[in-house]
Coordinates of C-alpha atoms in Angstrom, one line a residue:
Chain A
X1 CA -10.9 -36.8 -47.0
X2 CA -10.0 -33.4 -48.3
X3 CA -12.1 -31.4 -50.8
X4 CA -10.3 -29.2 -53.2
X5 CA -10.9 -27.6 -56.6
X6 CA -8.6 -28.6 -59.5
X7 CA -9.2 -26.7 -62.8
X8 CA -12.7 -25.8 -61.6
X9 CA -13.6 -29.4 -60.7
X10 CA -14.5 -30.1 -57.1
X11 CA -12.7 -33.4 -56.1
X12 CA -12.5 -35.3 -52.9
X13 CA -9.1 -37.0 -52.3
X14 CA -7.4 -38.7 -49.4
X15 CA -5.5 -36.5 -46.9
X16 CA -1.8 -36.7 -47.3
X17 CA -1.8 -36.9 -51.1
X18 CA 0.2 -34.4 -53.0
X19 CA -1.4 -32.1 -55.6
X20 CA 0.3 -34.1 -58.3
X21 CA -1.1 -37.3 -57.1
X22 CA -4.6 -35.8 -56.8
X23 CA -4.5 -34.2 -60.2
X24 CA -3.3 -37.4 -61.8
X25 CA -5.9 -39.4 -59.9
X26 CA -8.7 -37.3 -61.4
X27 CA -7.1 -37.3 -64.8
X28 CA -5.3 -34.0 -65.2
X29 CA -1.9 -34.5 -66.7
X30 CA 1.0 -32.7 -65.1
X31 CA 4.4 -33.2 -66.7
X32 CA 7.2 -34.3 -64.4
X33 CA 10.9 -35.0 -64.8
X34 CA 12.4 -35.6 -61.3
X35 CA 9.3 -37.3 -60.0
X36 CA 9.1 -41.1 -59.9
X37 CA 6.3 -43.0 -58.2
X38 CA 8.7 -45.3 -56.4
X39 CA 10.8 -42.5 -55.0
X40 CA 10.3 -39.8 -52.4
X41 CA 9.3 -36.4 -53.9
X42 CA 12.2 -34.1 -54.3
X43 CA 11.0 -31.0 -56.2
X44 CA 14.2 -30.3 -58.1
X45 CA 13.0 -29.8 -61.7
X46 CA 10.0 -27.6 -61.0
X47 CA 8.4 -28.9 -64.1
X48 CA 5.3 -30.0 -62.2
X49 CA 4.6 -26.3 -61.3
X50 CA 0.9 -25.5 -60.7
X51 CA -0.9 -22.3 -59.6
X52 CA -2.7 -22.3 -56.3
X53 CA -4.9 -19.8 -54.6
X54 CA -7.1 -17.0 -55.9
X55 CA -6.0 -14.6 -58.6
X56 CA -4.2 -11.6 -57.4
X57 CA -2.6 -13.6 -54.5
X58 CA -2.1 -16.9 -56.4
X59 CA 1.3 -18.5 -56.4
X60 CA 3.3 -21.1 -58.2
X61 CA 4.2 -24.2 -56.3
X62 CA 5.7 -27.6 -57.2
X63 CA 2.8 -30.0 -57.1
X64 CA 4.9 -33.0 -56.4
X65 CA 5.9 -31.7 -53.0
X66 CA 2.7 -29.8 -52.0
X67 CA 0.2 -31.7 -49.9
X68 CA -3.5 -31.2 -50.6
X69 CA -5.3 -28.8 -48.3
X70 CA -9.1 -28.3 -47.6
X71 CA -10.5 -25.8 -50.0
X72 CA -7.4 -25.4 -52.1
X73 CA -7.9 -24.0 -55.6
X74 CA -5.5 -25.5 -58.2
X75 CA -4.9 -24.6 -61.8
X76 CA -2.7 -27.0 -63.6
X77 CA -2.6 -25.3 -67.0
X78 CA -3.2 -21.6 -66.6
X79 CA -1.4 -19.1 -68.8
X80 CA 1.0 -18.3 -65.9
X81 CA 1.8 -22.0 -65.4
X82 CA 2.3 -22.7 -69.1
X83 CA 4.7 -19.7 -69.4
X84 CA 6.7 -20.8 -66.3
X85 CA 6.8 -24.4 -67.5
X86 CA 8.0 -23.3 -71.0
X87 CA 10.8 -21.3 -69.4
X88 CA 11.8 -24.3 -67.2
X89 CA 12.0 -26.6 -70.2
X90 CA 14.0 -24.0 -72.1
X91 CA 16.5 -23.7 -69.2
X92 CA 16.7 -27.5 -68.9
X93 CA 17.3 -27.6 -72.7
X94 CA 20.1 -25.1 -72.3
X95 CA 21.9 -27.1 -69.7
X96 CA 21.4 -30.5 -71.2
X97 CA 20.4 -30.4 -74.9
X98 CA 21.6 -33.9 -75.6
X99 CA 18.9 -35.5 -73.4
X100 CA 16.2 -37.2 -75.3
X101 CA 13.8 -36.9 -72.3
X102 CA 14.2 -33.2 -72.3
X103 CA 13.9 -32.9 -76.0
X104 CA 10.7 -34.9 -76.0
X105 CA 9.4 -32.6 -73.3
X106 CA 10.2 -29.6 -75.4
X107 CA 8.5 -31.1 -78.4
X108 CA 5.4 -32.0 -76.3
X109 CA 5.1 -28.6 -74.8
X110 CA 5.7 -26.5 -77.9
X111 CA 9.0 -25.0 -77.0
X112 CA 10.2 -23.7 -80.3
X113 CA 13.1 -21.5 -79.3
X114 CA 16.2 -21.8 -77.2
X115 CA 17.6 -18.4 -76.2
X116 CA 20.3 -19.5 -73.8
X117 CA 23.9 -20.7 -74.3
X118 CA 24.1 -24.5 -74.5
X119 CA 26.1 -26.0 -71.7
X120 CA 26.1 -29.7 -72.6
X121 CA 26.1 -30.6 -68.9
X122 CA 26.0 -34.3 -68.2
X123 CA 23.8 -33.8 -65.1
X124 CA 20.7 -31.6 -64.3
X125 CA 20.9 -32.4 -60.6
X126 CA 17.4 -33.9 -60.5
X127 CA 18.5 -36.3 -57.8
X128 CA 16.7 -39.3 -59.4
X129 CA 19.9 -41.5 -59.3
X130 CA 20.6 -40.5 -55.7
X131 CA 17.1 -41.4 -54.5
X132 CA 17.1 -44.6 -56.5
X133 CA 20.4 -45.6 -55.0
X134 CA 19.3 -45.0 -51.4
X135 CA 15.6 -45.8 -51.5
X136 CA 15.3 -48.6 -54.1
X137 CA 18.8 -50.1 -54.1
X138 CA 19.5 -49.4 -50.4
X139 CA 23.1 -48.7 -51.2
X140 CA 23.7 -45.0 -50.3
X141 CA 26.7 -45.1 -52.7
X142 CA 26.2 -41.8 -54.4
X143 CA 25.0 -38.4 -53.2
X144 CA 25.2 -34.7 -53.7
X145 CA 28.5 -33.0 -53.2
X146 CA 29.5 -29.3 -52.9
X147 CA 27.0 -26.5 -53.5
X148 CA 26.1 -23.8 -55.9
X149 CA 28.1 -23.9 -59.1
X150 CA 30.2 -26.8 -57.8
X151 CA 27.3 -29.0 -56.9
X152 CA 27.7 -32.5 -58.4
X153 CA 26.6 -36.0 -57.9
X154 CA 29.0 -38.8 -57.2
X155 CA 30.7 -41.0 -54.7
X156 CA 32.6 -39.6 -51.7
X157 CA 36.2 -38.6 -52.6
X158 CA 35.5 -39.6 -56.3
X159 CA 36.8 -43.1 -55.7
X160 CA 34.8 -46.2 -56.4
X161 CA 32.5 -46.8 -53.5
X162 CA 32.7 -49.9 -51.4
X163 CA 28.9 -50.0 -51.0
X164 CA 28.2 -49.7 -54.8
X165 CA 27.1 -53.0 -56.3
X166 CA 27.3 -51.7 -59.9
X167 CA 23.6 -52.4 -60.3
X168 CA 23.2 -49.6 -62.9
X169 CA 20.0 -48.3 -61.4
X170 CA 21.4 -44.8 -61.5
X171 CA 22.1 -45.0 -65.2
X172 CA 18.7 -46.6 -65.9
X173 CA 16.8 -43.8 -64.3
X174 CA 18.9 -40.8 -65.5
X175 CA 17.1 -38.5 -67.8
X176 CA 20.3 -36.6 -68.8
X177 CA 22.9 -39.2 -69.7
X178 CA 21.2 -40.5 -72.8
X179 CA 21.4 -39.8 -76.4
X180 CA 18.7 -37.9 -78.3
X181 CA 17.8 -38.2 -81.9
X182 CA 19.8 -35.6 -83.7
X183 CA 19.1 -36.5 -87.3
X184 CA 22.2 -35.3 -89.0
X185 CA 22.6 -32.0 -87.1
X186 CA 24.1 -33.0 -83.8
X187 CA 24.9 -29.4 -82.7
X188 CA 21.4 -28.1 -83.2
X189 CA 19.9 -26.8 -79.9
X190 CA 16.5 -28.3 -80.2
X191 CA 16.1 -31.5 -82.1
X192 CA 12.8 -30.0 -83.4
X193 CA 12.8 -32.5 -86.1
X194 CA 9.8 -34.3 -84.7
X195 CA 6.8 -32.3 -83.7
X196 CA 8.0 -28.8 -84.2
X197 CA 9.7 -28.8 -87.6
X198 CA 8.3 -29.9 -90.9
X199 CA 9.0 -32.5 -92.0
X200 CA 9.9 -34.7 -89.0
X201 CA 13.1 -36.6 -89.3
X202 CA 11.5 -39.9 -90.3
X203 CA 10.2 -38.2 -93.4
X204 CA 13.5 -36.5 -94.2
X205 CA 15.8 -37.6 -96.9
X206 CA 18.3 -40.2 -95.9
X207 CA 16.5 -41.2 -92.7
X208 CA 16.9 -44.9 -93.5
X209 CA 20.6 -44.5 -93.8
X210 CA 20.8 -43.1 -90.3
X211 CA 19.7 -46.5 -88.8
X212 CA 18.0 -44.8 -85.9
X213 CA 17.8 -47.2 -83.0
X214 CA 16.0 -44.9 -80.6
X215 CA 12.7 -45.3 -78.9
X216 CA 9.9 -43.6 -80.9
X217 CA 9.7 -39.9 -80.0
X218 CA 6.7 -37.6 -80.0
X219 CA 6.7 -37.2 -83.8
X220 CA 7.0 -41.0 -84.4
X221 CA 4.0 -41.6 -82.1
X222 CA 2.0 -38.9 -83.8
X223 CA 2.6 -40.5 -87.1
Chain B
X1 CA 45.4 -38.9 -37.0
X2 CA 44.3 -41.1 -34.2
X3 CA 41.0 -43.1 -34.6
X4 CA 40.6 -43.1 -30.9
X5 CA 40.4 -39.3 -30.8
X6 CA 37.7 -39.3 -33.6
X7 CA 35.7 -41.9 -31.7
X8 CA 36.0 -39.9 -28.6
X9 CA 34.6 -36.8 -30.4
X10 CA 31.7 -38.8 -31.8
X11 CA 30.9 -40.3 -28.4
X12 CA 31.0 -36.8 -26.8
X13 CA 28.1 -35.9 -29.1
X14 CA 26.2 -39.1 -28.7
X15 CA 22.4 -38.6 -28.5
X16 CA 22.5 -35.0 -29.8
X17 CA 20.1 -34.2 -32.6
X18 CA 21.9 -33.0 -35.6
X19 CA 25.3 -33.4 -34.1
X20 CA 27.1 -34.1 -37.4
X21 CA 28.2 -30.5 -37.9
X22 CA 29.5 -30.3 -34.3
X23 CA 31.4 -33.5 -34.8
X24 CA 33.0 -32.2 -38.0
X25 CA 33.8 -28.9 -36.4
X26 CA 35.6 -30.6 -33.5
X27 CA 37.6 -32.7 -35.9
X28 CA 38.5 -29.6 -37.9
X29 CA 39.6 -27.8 -34.8
X30 CA 42.1 -30.5 -34.0
X31 CA 43.5 -31.2 -37.5
X32 CA 42.7 -28.0 -39.3
X33 CA 41.0 -30.0 -42.0
X34 CA 38.8 -33.1 -42.4
X35 CA 41.0 -36.2 -43.2
X36 CA 39.3 -38.8 -45.3
X37 CA 40.0 -41.5 -42.7
X38 CA 38.2 -39.4 -40.1
X39 CA 35.1 -39.1 -42.2
X40 CA 35.0 -42.9 -42.7
X41 CA 35.3 -43.4 -38.9
X42 CA 32.5 -40.8 -38.3
X43 CA 30.4 -42.7 -40.8
X44 CA 31.1 -46.0 -39.0
X45 CA 30.5 -44.6 -35.5
X46 CA 27.3 -42.6 -36.2
X47 CA 25.8 -45.2 -38.5
X48 CA 25.2 -42.7 -41.3
X49 CA 26.3 -43.3 -44.8
X50 CA 29.6 -41.8 -45.9
X51 CA 27.7 -40.1 -48.7
X52 CA 25.7 -37.9 -46.3
X53 CA 28.7 -37.0 -44.3
X54 CA 30.7 -36.2 -47.4
X55 CA 27.8 -34.1 -48.7
X56 CA 27.7 -32.0 -45.5
X57 CA 31.5 -31.7 -45.4
X58 CA 31.6 -30.4 -49.0
X59 CA 28.5 -28.2 -48.7
X60 CA 29.9 -25.8 -46.0
X61 CA 32.8 -23.6 -46.9
X62 CA 33.9 -23.7 -43.3
X63 CA 35.0 -27.3 -43.8
X64 CA 38.1 -28.2 -45.8
X65 CA 39.0 -31.6 -47.1
X66 CA 42.5 -30.4 -48.1
X67 CA 45.1 -30.0 -45.3
X68 CA 45.2 -26.4 -44.1
X69 CA 47.9 -24.5 -42.2
X70 CA 48.0 -23.9 -38.5
X71 CA 46.9 -20.3 -39.0
X72 CA 44.0 -19.5 -41.2
X73 CA 43.8 -16.0 -42.8
X74 CA 40.6 -15.0 -44.6
X75 CA 40.6 -11.7 -46.5
X76 CA 37.2 -10.3 -47.2
X77 CA 36.6 -9.6 -50.9
X78 CA 33.0 -8.6 -50.6
X79 CA 31.8 -5.5 -52.5
X80 CA 32.4 -3.0 -49.7
X81 CA 35.9 -4.4 -48.9
X82 CA 36.7 -4.8 -52.6
X83 CA 36.2 -1.1 -53.4
X84 CA 38.3 -0.2 -50.4
X85 CA 41.2 -2.0 -52.0
X86 CA 40.9 -5.5 -50.5
X87 CA 42.7 -6.9 -53.6
X88 CA 45.8 -5.0 -52.6
X89 CA 45.7 -6.6 -49.2
X90 CA 45.5 -10.0 -50.8
X91 CA 48.4 -9.1 -53.0
X92 CA 50.4 -8.1 -50.0
X93 CA 49.7 -11.3 -48.2
X94 CA 50.6 -13.2 -51.4
X95 CA 53.9 -11.3 -51.5
X96 CA 54.7 -11.8 -47.8
X97 CA 53.7 -15.4 -47.6
X98 CA 54.5 -16.5 -51.1
X99 CA 51.2 -18.2 -51.7
X100 CA 48.0 -17.5 -53.7
X101 CA 44.5 -17.5 -52.2
X102 CA 43.5 -21.1 -51.3
X103 CA 47.1 -22.3 -50.8
X104 CA 49.0 -23.3 -47.7
X105 CA 52.6 -22.5 -47.0
X106 CA 55.2 -25.3 -47.2
X107 CA 55.8 -25.3 -43.5
X108 CA 52.1 -25.7 -42.8
X109 CA 51.9 -22.4 -40.9
X110 CA 49.5 -20.3 -42.9
X111 CA 46.6 -20.8 -45.2
X112 CA 45.4 -17.8 -47.2
X113 CA 41.8 -17.6 -48.4
X114 CA 39.5 -15.0 -49.7
X115 CA 35.8 -14.9 -48.6
X116 CA 32.9 -13.1 -50.1
X117 CA 31.6 -11.3 -47.0
X118 CA 32.3 -11.3 -43.3
X119 CA 29.2 -9.3 -42.5
X120 CA 30.9 -6.2 -41.1
X121 CA 31.1 -4.1 -44.3
X122 CA 31.3 -0.8 -42.4
X123 CA 34.6 -1.8 -40.9
X124 CA 36.1 -2.9 -44.2
X125 CA 38.5 -4.0 -45.5
X126 CA 38.4 -6.9 -43.0
X127 CA 40.9 -9.6 -42.4
X128 CA 39.9 -12.6 -40.3
X129 CA 42.7 -14.6 -38.8
X130 CA 42.2 -17.5 -36.5
X131 CA 38.9 -16.0 -35.2
X132 CA 40.4 -12.5 -34.7
X133 CA 39.0 -9.6 -36.8
X134 CA 41.3 -6.9 -38.1
X135 CA 39.3 -3.9 -39.4
X136 CA 40.2 -1.0 -41.7
X137 CA 43.2 -2.9 -42.8
X138 CA 45.6 -1.1 -45.1
X139 CA 48.2 -2.7 -47.3
X140 CA 51.1 -1.6 -45.0
X141 CA 49.3 -3.2 -41.9
X142 CA 49.8 -6.7 -43.3
X143 CA 53.4 -6.7 -42.1
X144 CA 52.2 -5.9 -38.6
X145 CA 49.4 -8.5 -38.6
X146 CA 51.5 -11.5 -39.6
X147 CA 53.7 -11.6 -36.5
X148 CA 50.6 -11.2 -34.3
X149 CA 49.0 -14.2 -36.0
X150 CA 52.2 -16.2 -35.7
X151 CA 52.5 -15.5 -32.0
X152 CA 49.0 -16.8 -31.4
X153 CA 47.5 -13.4 -30.3
X154 CA 49.2 -13.2 -26.9
X155 CA 47.2 -10.7 -24.9
X156 CA 48.9 -7.3 -24.9
X157 CA 49.2 -5.4 -21.7
X158 CA 46.4 -2.9 -21.2
X159 CA 43.9 -5.2 -22.8
X160 CA 42.1 -5.9 -19.6
X161 CA 38.5 -6.0 -18.4
X162 CA 37.0 -2.6 -18.0
X163 CA 36.0 -3.1 -14.4
X164 CA 39.7 -3.1 -13.4
X165 CA 40.9 0.4 -12.9
X166 CA 44.0 1.8 -11.3
X167 CA 43.7 3.7 -8.0
X168 CA 46.2 6.0 -6.4
X169 CA 46.5 6.1 -2.6
X170 CA 48.5 8.1 0.0
X171 CA 49.2 7.6 3.7
X172 CA 46.6 9.3 5.8
X173 CA 49.2 10.3 8.4
X174 CA 52.1 11.8 6.4
X175 CA 50.3 12.4 3.1
X176 CA 53.1 10.7 1.2
X177 CA 52.1 8.8 -1.9
X178 CA 52.2 5.0 -1.4
X179 CA 52.6 4.4 -5.1
X180 CA 55.8 2.6 -6.1
X181 CA 56.6 3.6 -9.6
X182 CA 59.9 1.7 -9.7
X183 CA 58.3 -1.7 -9.2
X184 CA 55.1 -1.8 -11.3
X185 CA 52.7 -4.7 -11.0
X186 CA 50.5 -5.4 -14.0
X187 CA 52.0 -2.3 -15.7
X188 CA 50.7 0.1 -13.1
X189 CA 52.6 1.6 -10.1
X190 CA 52.2 -0.8 -7.1
X191 CA 50.9 0.2 -3.7
X192 CA 53.8 -0.3 -1.4
X193 CA 53.3 -1.0 2.3
X194 CA 55.1 -2.4 5.2
X195 CA 53.6 -5.3 7.3
X196 CA 54.2 -7.1 10.5
X197 CA 52.8 -10.3 11.9
X198 CA 54.1 -12.9 14.4
X199 CA 57.1 -10.5 15.0
X200 CA 58.0 -10.7 11.3
X201 CA 58.4 -7.5 9.3
X202 CA 58.7 -7.0 5.6
X203 CA 57.3 -5.2 2.6
X204 CA 54.4 -5.9 0.4
X205 CA 53.5 -4.5 -3.0
X206 CA 50.0 -4.8 -4.3
X207 CA 48.5 -4.2 -7.7
X208 CA 46.9 -0.8 -7.8
X209 CA 44.2 -2.1 -10.1
X210 CA 41.0 -2.1 -8.1
X211 CA 39.6 -5.6 -8.1
X212 CA 42.8 -7.3 -9.0
X213 CA 44.4 -9.1 -6.0
X214 CA 47.9 -9.5 -7.5
X215 CA 50.6 -8.8 -5.0
X216 CA 54.2 -9.7 -4.0
X217 CA 55.6 -9.7 -0.5
X218 CA 58.9 -10.3 1.2
X219 CA 57.9 -13.4 3.1
X220 CA 55.3 -15.9 2.2
X221 CA 52.3 -15.1 4.3
X222 CA 49.7 -17.9 5.1
X223 CA 46.1 -17.2 4.4
X224 CA 43.9 -16.2 7.3
X225 CA 46.7 -14.3 9.0
X226 CA 45.8 -10.9 10.3
X227 CA 48.6 -8.5 9.5
X228 CA 49.4 -5.0 10.6
X229 CA 50.1 -2.6 7.8
X230 CA 52.5 0.4 8.0
X231 CA 53.3 3.3 5.8
X232 CA 56.8 2.8 4.4
X233 CA 57.5 6.5 4.6
X234 CA 56.5 7.5 8.2
X235 CA 56.3 4.0 9.6
X236 CA 53.0 4.8 11.3
X237 CA 50.6 1.9 11.6
X238 CA 47.6 2.2 9.3
X239 CA 44.4 1.8 11.2
X240 CA 40.7 2.1 10.4
X241 CA 37.5 2.2 12.4
X242 CA 35.4 -0.3 10.4
X243 CA 35.4 -4.1 10.4
X244 CA 35.3 -6.2 7.3
X245 CA 31.8 -7.2 6.0
X246 CA 33.0 -10.7 5.1
X247 CA 35.3 -11.7 8.0
X248 CA 35.0 -9.2 10.7
X249 CA 38.7 -8.3 10.8
X250 CA 39.7 -4.7 11.2
X251 CA 40.1 -2.7 8.0
X252 CA 42.9 -0.2 7.3
X253 CA 42.1 3.1 5.8
X254 CA 44.3 4.6 3.1
X255 CA 43.8 8.1 1.6
X256 CA 42.3 8.0 -1.9
X257 CA 43.6 10.5 -4.4
X258 CA 40.7 12.6 -5.5
X259 CA 38.9 12.5 -2.2
X260 CA 37.5 9.7 -0.1
X261 CA 39.4 6.7 1.2
X262 CA 40.2 3.1 0.4
X263 CA 39.5 0.5 3.0
X264 CA 41.4 -2.8 3.0
X265 CA 40.8 -5.9 5.0
X266 CA 43.9 -6.9 7.1
X267 CA 43.0 -10.6 7.0
X268 CA 45.4 -12.2 4.4
X269 CA 43.5 -13.8 1.7
X270 CA 40.2 -12.1 2.4
X271 CA 40.9 -9.6 -0.4
X272 CA 37.9 -7.4 0.6
X273 CA 38.3 -3.8 -0.1
X274 CA 36.1 -0.8 -0.4
X275 CA 36.3 2.6 -1.8
X276 CA 34.4 5.2 0.2
X277 CA 33.7 8.5 -1.6
X278 CA 32.0 11.2 0.4
X279 CA 30.9 8.7 2.9
X280 CA 29.4 6.2 0.4
X281 CA 30.8 2.8 0.1
X282 CA 31.6 1.1 -3.1
X283 CA 32.3 -2.5 -2.4
X284 CA 34.7 -4.6 -4.3
X285 CA 32.6 -6.2 -7.0
X286 CA 33.9 -9.7 -6.5
X287 CA 32.4 -10.0 -3.1
X288 CA 28.9 -8.8 -3.8
X289 CA 26.6 -6.0 -5.0
X290 CA 27.5 -2.5 -4.1
X291 CA 26.0 -1.4 -0.8
X292 CA 25.6 2.2 0.3
X293 CA 25.9 3.3 3.9
X294 CA 27.4 6.2 5.8
X295 CA 30.8 5.7 7.4
X296 CA 30.6 6.0 11.2

């Protein structure tokens, strides 16, 4: 057992857990995007960032990959963490504004602005599909290719893989290749309609004519 | 592409941890790029998924999945080289070879590429061709570099190891120089001597590079024959007082220009020689460490 302090609370958790697991175990929420309980931690999205250590020397680490240590001090929602998390969401929004998952994260974390150029990428390189394919589907059909700007996910040589069974697990888990609710402003950077703008889209004029088939978003749930 | 060769490469690296990059390097050495079929064979042989291997092959810029030419030219376009007109050098290569960076000539001879830094900025602009670096390249140098690359960097004369240096010797009897400038060996005047053994007489010319044992003689001489050496000018027999450290045969003494003497073993194939300056011996470095002792 390891004793550590999370947000001022002394907790005892099992050795080998990550900070994320420990924080969730005692009930502190940490938002995640590239984390999935059934998959190995990857630390790509950095959304689960937390602050560890004492003040002037504290540092930000991704909690999903950081194992708990004896005497560790963790703050999951300090000013510094919230600021960093907001920026990460804003950057994710810039690269993939059409994703409902990311738009919901923006709504939930009070991101009201989007200062970057929208790229409309169809991938945020979170690696969820790659890990699903290899760890859950045991197929190893897709993987990362290239690096830097040219990094992408796909099959070798861009031809249909002979180990792929077309199970669709990669599409099921992908946070980026989905549609978001756009109301009637598809080019708007932040859907905003829900939690951040008044009134939310469901109260807007003509909502019933849109025939929205999406899962309820943050605003729908608030209402 | 032969599957056997790829399999052989993989088996050469069997059991090594993290051998994938070495395997890919070996394949690229042979074919100048990574053929798709080769990657599939590597995946099958190593038991790793093709995705992983493809990921490594595309991650490193040193690997290419497109066929590349026999000779690979990289022009550095890093900041330091760029400000010293590296773009002009790229233009000149483009002009001379008729291809843009990233392309390969039709005959499959050259591939031109630009790289972002080769790590030797002080020597810029740099051109790296088949592992050879050209520093301080100017636009007009490109024409000279290309034939060198094409000829596969045949070693030019004079490009030898430092420990080989030319000596000049003279006959201790008549003081005539023994150097033969008409018949150079290894681009330096040869040491010309007469010899006799088993009632055979002839001439021998040896390389004057100290430590090099290159020579030509009139007759083939079997190794382990003790020969007598003569001055070609005064025909006096060259003799010495000392015996060879290695084989015990008598050593001949030649005058060494600049003072001192050069001692040479007379046993054919022994190749032992010493330079004695002011009584101190400097042994030929191939036979052992230098020893110092006073000549008797």
